[in-house]
């Protein structure tokens, strides 16, 4: 961009960018990527303090996901210390900021399910409600743990599109995730059940393998077995439903 707007060569553009970073007008956010610090912050070139604005410019394409998306939708009420960005591209982020950013790379075929929202006068790409629920259940360690993932589901349940949720599950193609989601939507209040046909298409066959509800590294592989969903309930109820009610 410096080359394009300044009509200068690459060497001079790099030198100019380095000087602007040193003076505080630019923030380096990756190799050859810079963020212009807002002039509205005053003549002293104060670095941008808004993590959402900074994060939205770190990678392309992207969406805010996991706990960050859940907070933006109002499903998690305690602000997190890490801002999660999902992208299908390889990237190196080296931004200096009071907030911590973590980039989660996914396969291009699994990069879908985002929407544009407005926050703090900024347009942000965020995983939509259904994708946020699935991401949080899929990787609870990025979503406040299993209790956090269940809280997200409970708060999102009244706003879910079951058709979209089912479509996303099919596109992701993770049988373990499908079984865990099926188990949780029937056990987490509020008692809003999916359409019967939605459930019937996803209930496992008798010969299908069993899957652990929570990450085995954290909870092990033992626990009561739910024969309907072939889920091993390796997460204690007191931890799983710490923030919500169970049926």
mmCIF file of C-alpha atoms in Angstrom:
data_model
loop_
_atom_site.group_PDB
_atom_site.id
_atom_site.type_symbol
_atom_site.label_atom_id
_atom_site.label_comp_id
_atom_site.label_asym_id
_atom_site.label_seq_id
_atom_site.Cartn_x
_atom_site.Cartn_y
_atom_site.Cartn_z
ATOM 1 C CA UNK A 1 0.000 0.000 0.000
ATOM 2 C CA UNK A 2 2.892 2.386 0.750
ATOM 3 C CA UNK A 3 4.358 1.622 -2.661
ATOM 4 C CA UNK A 4 1.001 2.144 -4.335
ATOM 5 C CA UNK A 5 0.033 5.409 -2.667
ATOM 6 C CA UNK A 6 3.543 6.846 -2.405
ATOM 7 C CA UNK A 7 4.616 5.668 -5.852
ATOM 8 C CA UNK A 8 7.962 4.563 -4.433
ATOM 9 C CA UNK A 9 10.098 1.451 -4.757
ATOM 10 C CA UNK A 10 9.957 -1.493 -2.317
ATOM 11 C CA UNK A 11 13.204 -0.541 -0.577
ATOM 12 C CA UNK A 12 12.095 3.000 0.196
ATOM 13 C CA UNK A 13 8.622 1.730 1.200
ATOM 14 C CA UNK A 14 10.181 -0.612 3.787
ATOM 15 C CA UNK A 15 12.371 2.198 5.135
ATOM 16 C CA UNK A 16 9.383 4.539 5.381
ATOM 17 C CA UNK A 17 7.281 1.900 7.142
ATOM 18 C CA UNK A 18 10.095 1.281 9.645
ATOM 19 C CA UNK A 19 10.311 4.998 10.433
ATOM 20 C CA UNK A 20 6.529 5.303 10.860
ATOM 21 C CA UNK A 21 6.535 2.337 13.265
ATOM 22 C CA UNK A 22 9.353 3.942 15.265
ATOM 23 C CA UNK A 23 7.377 7.200 15.479
ATOM 24 C CA UNK A 24 4.223 5.399 16.585
ATOM 25 C CA UNK A 25 2.061 6.098 13.561
ATOM 26 C CA UNK A 26 2.082 2.493 12.355
ATOM 27 C CA UNK A 27 1.696 -0.760 14.247
ATOM 28 C CA UNK A 28 3.354 -3.786 12.683
ATOM 29 C CA UNK A 29 0.890 -6.694 12.666
ATOM 30 C CA UNK A 30 2.722 -9.172 10.446
ATOM 31 C CA UNK A 31 5.230 -9.478 7.666
ATOM 32 C CA UNK A 32 4.618 -6.495 5.401
ATOM 33 C CA UNK A 33 1.352 -5.687 7.229
ATOM 34 C CA UNK A 34 0.802 -2.478 9.211
ATOM 35 C CA UNK A 35 -2.079 -0.821 11.012
ATOM 36 C CA UNK A 36 -2.423 2.958 10.909
ATOM 37 C CA UNK A 37 -2.933 4.356 14.391
ATOM 38 C CA UNK A 38 -6.001 6.636 14.405
ATOM 39 C CA UNK A 39 -5.378 10.338 14.047
ATOM 40 C CA UNK A 40 -8.398 10.873 16.307
ATOM 41 C CA UNK A 41 -6.246 9.742 19.229
ATOM 42 C CA UNK A 42 -4.294 13.007 18.985
ATOM 43 C CA UNK A 43 -1.024 14.316 17.614
ATOM 44 C CA UNK A 44 1.149 12.083 19.827
ATOM 45 C CA UNK A 45 0.422 8.968 17.712
ATOM 46 C CA UNK A 46 -0.986 6.828 20.512
ATOM 47 C CA UNK A 47 -1.262 3.138 19.457
ATOM 48 C CA UNK A 48 -4.746 1.795 18.803
ATOM 49 C CA UNK A 49 -6.174 0.429 22.047
ATOM 50 C CA UNK A 50 -9.289 -1.249 20.589
ATOM 51 C CA UNK A 51 -8.548 -4.992 20.282
ATOM 52 C CA UNK A 52 -11.546 -5.581 18.015
ATOM 53 C CA UNK A 53 -10.343 -3.004 15.503
ATOM 54 C CA UNK A 54 -6.774 -4.284 15.668
ATOM 55 C CA UNK A 55 -7.842 -7.919 15.426
ATOM 56 C CA UNK A 56 -10.070 -7.272 12.430
ATOM 57 C CA UNK A 57 -7.015 -6.172 10.459
ATOM 58 C CA UNK A 58 -4.524 -8.865 11.404
ATOM 59 C CA UNK A 59 -5.456 -11.546 8.858
ATOM 60 C CA UNK A 60 -7.555 -11.949 5.712
ATOM 61 C CA UNK A 61 -9.961 -13.631 5.449
ATOM 62 C CA UNK A 62 -10.960 -14.027 9.077
ATOM 63 C CA UNK A 63 -13.725 -14.193 11.603
ATOM 64 C CA UNK A 64 -13.748 -13.709 15.353
ATOM 65 C CA UNK A 65 -14.605 -17.113 16.805
ATOM 66 C CA UNK A 66 -14.880 -19.271 19.902
ATOM 67 C CA UNK A 67 -15.044 -17.354 23.206
ATOM 68 C CA UNK A 68 -14.621 -14.005 21.431
ATOM 69 C CA UNK A 69 -17.655 -14.616 19.213
ATOM 70 C CA UNK A 70 -19.638 -15.920 22.181
ATOM 71 C CA UNK A 71 -18.902 -12.707 24.081
ATOM 72 C CA UNK A 72 -19.899 -10.571 21.101
ATOM 73 C CA UNK A 73 -23.231 -12.423 20.873
ATOM 74 C CA UNK A 74 -23.800 -12.084 24.630
ATOM 75 C CA UNK A 75 -23.522 -15.808 25.371
ATOM 76 C CA UNK A 76 -20.486 -15.431 27.639
ATOM 77 C CA UNK A 77 -20.659 -12.530 30.036
ATOM 78 C CA UNK A 78 -17.119 -12.497 31.406
ATOM 79 C CA UNK A 79 -14.674 -10.796 29.026
ATOM 80 C CA UNK A 80 -11.815 -13.016 27.940
ATOM 81 C CA UNK A 81 -8.137 -12.129 27.884
ATOM 82 C CA UNK A 82 -7.576 -13.687 24.470
ATOM 83 C CA UNK A 83 -9.146 -12.657 21.151
ATOM 84 C CA UNK A 84 -9.608 -15.630 18.818
ATOM 85 C CA UNK A 85 -9.311 -15.158 15.057
ATOM 86 C CA UNK A 86 -10.183 -17.972 12.651
ATOM 87 C CA UNK A 87 -8.658 -18.076 9.167
ATOM 88 C CA UNK A 88 -7.880 -20.624 6.433
ATOM 89 C CA UNK A 89 -4.569 -18.952 5.558
ATOM 90 C CA UNK A 90 -1.091 -19.348 7.000
ATOM 91 C CA UNK A 91 -0.001 -16.176 8.701
ATOM 92 C CA UNK A 92 2.412 -14.809 11.253
ATOM 93 C CA UNK A 93 1.057 -12.211 13.664
ATOM 94 C CA UNK A 94 3.518 -10.150 15.693
ATOM 95 C CA UNK A 95 1.407 -7.301 16.985
ATOM 96 C CA UNK A 96 2.369 -5.454 20.160
ATOM 97 C CA UNK A 97 -0.841 -4.800 22.046
ATOM 98 C CA UNK A 98 -2.255 -4.970 25.540
ATOM 99 C CA UNK A 99 -4.654 -7.659 24.280
ATOM 100 C CA UNK A 100 -3.515 -11.141 23.316
ATOM 101 C CA UNK A 101 -4.516 -12.522 19.928
ATOM 102 C CA UNK A 102 -4.591 -16.162 18.945
ATOM 103 C CA UNK A 103 -5.021 -17.213 15.327
ATOM 104 C CA UNK A 104 -6.759 -20.553 14.739
ATOM 105 C CA UNK A 105 -6.154 -21.964 11.273
ATOM 106 C CA UNK A 106 -8.821 -24.208 9.739
ATOM 107 C CA UNK A 107 -9.000 -26.083 6.448
ATOM 108 C CA UNK A 108 -10.481 -23.927 3.661
ATOM 109 C CA UNK A 109 -13.490 -26.245 3.332
ATOM 110 C CA UNK A 110 -14.304 -25.657 7.004
ATOM 111 C CA UNK A 111 -14.041 -21.889 6.817
ATOM 112 C CA UNK A 112 -17.702 -20.871 6.673
ATOM 113 C CA UNK A 113 -20.537 -19.656 8.851
ATOM 114 C CA UNK A 114 -19.614 -16.031 9.561
ATOM 115 C CA UNK A 115 -21.613 -12.836 9.467
ATOM 116 C CA UNK A 116 -20.918 -9.116 9.625
ATOM 117 C CA UNK A 117 -21.865 -7.223 12.794
ATOM 118 C CA UNK A 118 -21.292 -3.686 14.046
ATOM 119 C CA UNK A 119 -19.507 -3.127 17.366
ATOM 120 C CA UNK A 120 -18.008 0.142 18.591
ATOM 121 C CA UNK A 121 -18.623 1.640 15.138
ATOM 122 C CA UNK A 122 -16.524 -1.130 13.605
ATOM 123 C CA UNK A 123 -17.650 -3.737 11.065
ATOM 124 C CA UNK A 124 -16.499 -7.149 12.281
ATOM 125 C CA UNK A 125 -16.645 -10.616 10.770
ATOM 126 C CA UNK A 126 -17.898 -12.964 13.493
ATOM 127 C CA UNK A 127 -18.985 -16.582 13.429
ATOM 128 C CA UNK A 128 -22.766 -16.656 13.297
ATOM 129 C CA UNK A 129 -24.796 -18.082 16.166
ATOM 130 C CA UNK A 130 -24.874 -21.666 14.888
ATOM 131 C CA UNK A 131 -21.174 -21.748 14.008
ATOM 132 C CA UNK A 132 -20.298 -20.194 17.367
ATOM 133 C CA UNK A 133 -22.173 -22.949 19.205
ATOM 134 C CA UNK A 134 -20.483 -25.700 17.185
ATOM 135 C CA UNK A 135 -17.013 -24.186 17.512
ATOM 136 C CA UNK A 136 -17.360 -23.844 21.280
ATOM 137 C CA UNK A 137 -18.536 -27.446 21.721
ATOM 138 C CA UNK A 138 -15.867 -28.702 19.323
ATOM 139 C CA UNK A 139 -13.016 -26.949 21.146
ATOM 140 C CA UNK A 140 -14.138 -26.090 24.671
ATOM 141 C CA UNK A 141 -10.581 -25.176 25.677
ATOM 142 C CA UNK A 142 -11.028 -22.051 23.507
ATOM 143 C CA UNK A 143 -14.456 -21.336 24.954
ATOM 144 C CA UNK A 144 -14.177 -21.226 28.729
ATOM 145 C CA UNK A 145 -14.025 -24.991 29.195
ATOM 146 C CA UNK A 146 -16.917 -27.434 29.017
ATOM 147 C CA UNK A 147 -18.971 -25.298 31.400
ATOM 148 C CA UNK A 148 -18.434 -22.335 29.097
ATOM 149 C CA UNK A 149 -19.399 -24.303 25.980
ATOM 150 C CA UNK A 150 -22.596 -25.505 27.675
ATOM 151 C CA UNK A 151 -23.391 -21.964 28.784
ATOM 152 C CA UNK A 152 -23.034 -20.784 25.187
ATOM 153 C CA UNK A 153 -25.464 -23.474 24.014
ATOM 154 C CA UNK A 154 -27.979 -22.656 26.761
ATOM 155 C CA UNK A 155 -27.979 -18.930 25.970
ATOM 156 C CA UNK A 156 -28.061 -19.490 22.202
ATOM 157 C CA UNK A 157 -30.741 -22.169 22.164
ATOM 158 C CA UNK A 158 -33.741 -19.874 21.676
ATOM 159 C CA UNK A 159 -32.062 -18.217 18.684
ATOM 160 C CA UNK A 160 -30.795 -21.289 16.852
ATOM 161 C CA UNK A 161 -31.793 -22.208 13.335
ATOM 162 C CA UNK A 162 -31.920 -26.010 13.528
ATOM 163 C CA UNK A 163 -31.743 -26.306 9.749
ATOM 164 C CA UNK A 164 -28.582 -24.208 9.618
ATOM 165 C CA UNK A 165 -27.095 -26.046 12.593
ATOM 166 C CA UNK A 166 -27.712 -29.380 10.865
ATOM 167 C CA UNK A 167 -26.262 -28.120 7.586
ATOM 168 C CA UNK A 168 -23.124 -26.947 9.364
ATOM 169 C CA UNK A 169 -22.718 -30.292 11.123
ATOM 170 C CA UNK A 170 -22.925 -32.066 7.771
ATOM 171 C CA UNK A 171 -20.377 -29.710 6.202
ATOM 172 C CA UNK A 172 -17.944 -30.113 9.089
ATOM 173 C CA UNK A 173 -18.329 -33.877 8.842
ATOM 174 C CA UNK A 174 -17.207 -34.695 12.386
ATOM 175 C CA UNK A 175 -19.284 -37.588 13.726
ATOM 176 C CA UNK A 176 -17.987 -37.125 17.263
ATOM 177 C CA UNK A 177 -19.108 -33.491 17.259
ATOM 178 C CA UNK A 178 -22.543 -34.468 15.944
ATOM 179 C CA UNK A 179 -23.076 -36.972 18.774
ATOM 180 C CA UNK A 180 -21.904 -34.544 21.451
ATOM 181 C CA UNK A 181 -24.152 -31.801 20.099
ATOM 182 C CA UNK A 182 -27.116 -34.199 19.984
ATOM 183 C CA UNK A 183 -26.530 -35.229 23.585
ATOM 184 C CA UNK A 184 -26.187 -31.659 24.835
ATOM 185 C CA UNK A 185 -29.194 -30.171 23.045
ATOM 186 C CA UNK A 186 -31.354 -32.800 24.788
ATOM 187 C CA UNK A 187 -29.804 -32.300 28.234
ATOM 188 C CA UNK A 188 -29.243 -28.550 28.527
ATOM 189 C CA UNK A 189 -32.081 -26.250 29.490
ATOM 190 C CA UNK A 190 -34.058 -24.394 28.263
ATOM 191 C CA UNK A 191 -35.998 -27.431 27.082
ATOM 192 C CA UNK A 192 -36.224 -26.500 23.438
ATOM 193 C CA UNK A 193 -35.980 -29.690 21.456
ATOM 194 C CA UNK A 194 -34.954 -29.793 17.807
ATOM 195 C CA UNK A 195 -37.537 -31.139 15.330
ATOM 196 C CA UNK A 196 -37.959 -34.901 15.655
ATOM 197 C CA UNK A 197 -36.649 -35.466 12.127
ATOM 198 C CA UNK A 198 -33.517 -33.454 12.989
ATOM 199 C CA UNK A 199 -32.777 -35.797 15.875
ATOM 200 C CA UNK A 200 -33.668 -38.981 13.999
ATOM 201 C CA UNK A 201 -31.140 -38.241 11.249
ATOM 202 C CA UNK A 202 -28.344 -37.914 13.804
ATOM 203 C CA UNK A 203 -28.990 -40.613 16.395
ATOM 204 C CA UNK A 204 -26.235 -43.251 16.015
ATOM 205 C CA UNK A 205 -26.682 -46.871 15.010
ATOM 206 C CA UNK A 206 -26.024 -49.608 17.549
ATOM 207 C CA UNK A 207 -22.693 -50.498 15.921
ATOM 208 C CA UNK A 208 -21.410 -46.912 15.927
ATOM 209 C CA UNK A 209 -18.442 -46.121 18.230
ATOM 210 C CA UNK A 210 -18.746 -44.291 21.535
ATOM 211 C CA UNK A 211 -17.287 -40.804 21.968
ATOM 212 C CA UNK A 212 -16.191 -38.895 25.088
ATOM 213 C CA UNK A 213 -18.222 -35.789 25.899
ATOM 214 C CA UNK A 214 -15.215 -33.734 27.037
ATOM 215 C CA UNK A 215 -11.558 -33.744 25.958
ATOM 216 C CA UNK A 216 -9.956 -36.987 27.242
ATOM 217 C CA UNK A 217 -6.736 -35.132 28.090
ATOM 218 C CA UNK A 218 -8.666 -33.175 30.689
ATOM 219 C CA UNK A 219 -11.396 -35.576 31.806
ATOM 220 C CA UNK A 220 -10.145 -39.043 30.927
ATOM 221 C CA UNK A 221 -12.242 -41.608 29.092
ATOM 222 C CA UNK A 222 -14.400 -43.080 31.829
ATOM 223 C CA UNK A 223 -17.889 -42.182 32.938
ATOM 224 C CA UNK A 224 -21.570 -43.141 32.606
ATOM 225 C CA UNK A 225 -22.666 -44.093 29.104
ATOM 226 C CA UNK A 226 -25.627 -42.591 27.322
ATOM 227 C CA UNK A 227 -26.988 -45.342 25.025
ATOM 228 C CA UNK A 228 -29.080 -42.940 22.937
ATOM 229 C CA UNK A 229 -26.141 -40.832 21.718
ATOM 230 C CA UNK A 230 -23.215 -43.202 22.373
ATOM 231 C CA UNK A 231 -21.646 -40.511 24.538
ATOM 232 C CA UNK A 232 -19.363 -41.284 27.463
ATOM 233 C CA UNK A 233 -20.207 -38.712 30.125
ATOM 234 C CA UNK A 234 -16.636 -38.214 31.288
ATOM 235 C CA UNK A 235 -17.345 -34.677 32.552
ATOM 236 C CA UNK A 236 -18.845 -34.520 36.077
ATOM 237 C CA UNK A 237 -22.298 -32.906 36.102
ATOM 238 C CA UNK A 238 -21.196 -30.403 38.754
ATOM 239 C CA UNK A 239 -18.624 -29.067 36.297
ATOM 240 C CA UNK A 240 -20.585 -29.531 33.081
ATOM 241 C CA UNK A 241 -23.683 -27.725 34.338
ATOM 242 C CA UNK A 242 -21.957 -25.265 36.655
ATOM 243 C CA UNK A 243 -23.544 -22.249 34.936
ATOM 244 C CA UNK A 244 -26.798 -23.730 33.571
ATOM 245 C CA UNK A 245 -29.581 -26.172 34.416
ATOM 246 C CA UNK A 246 -29.751 -29.739 33.158
ATOM 247 C CA UNK A 247 -32.897 -31.605 32.282
#
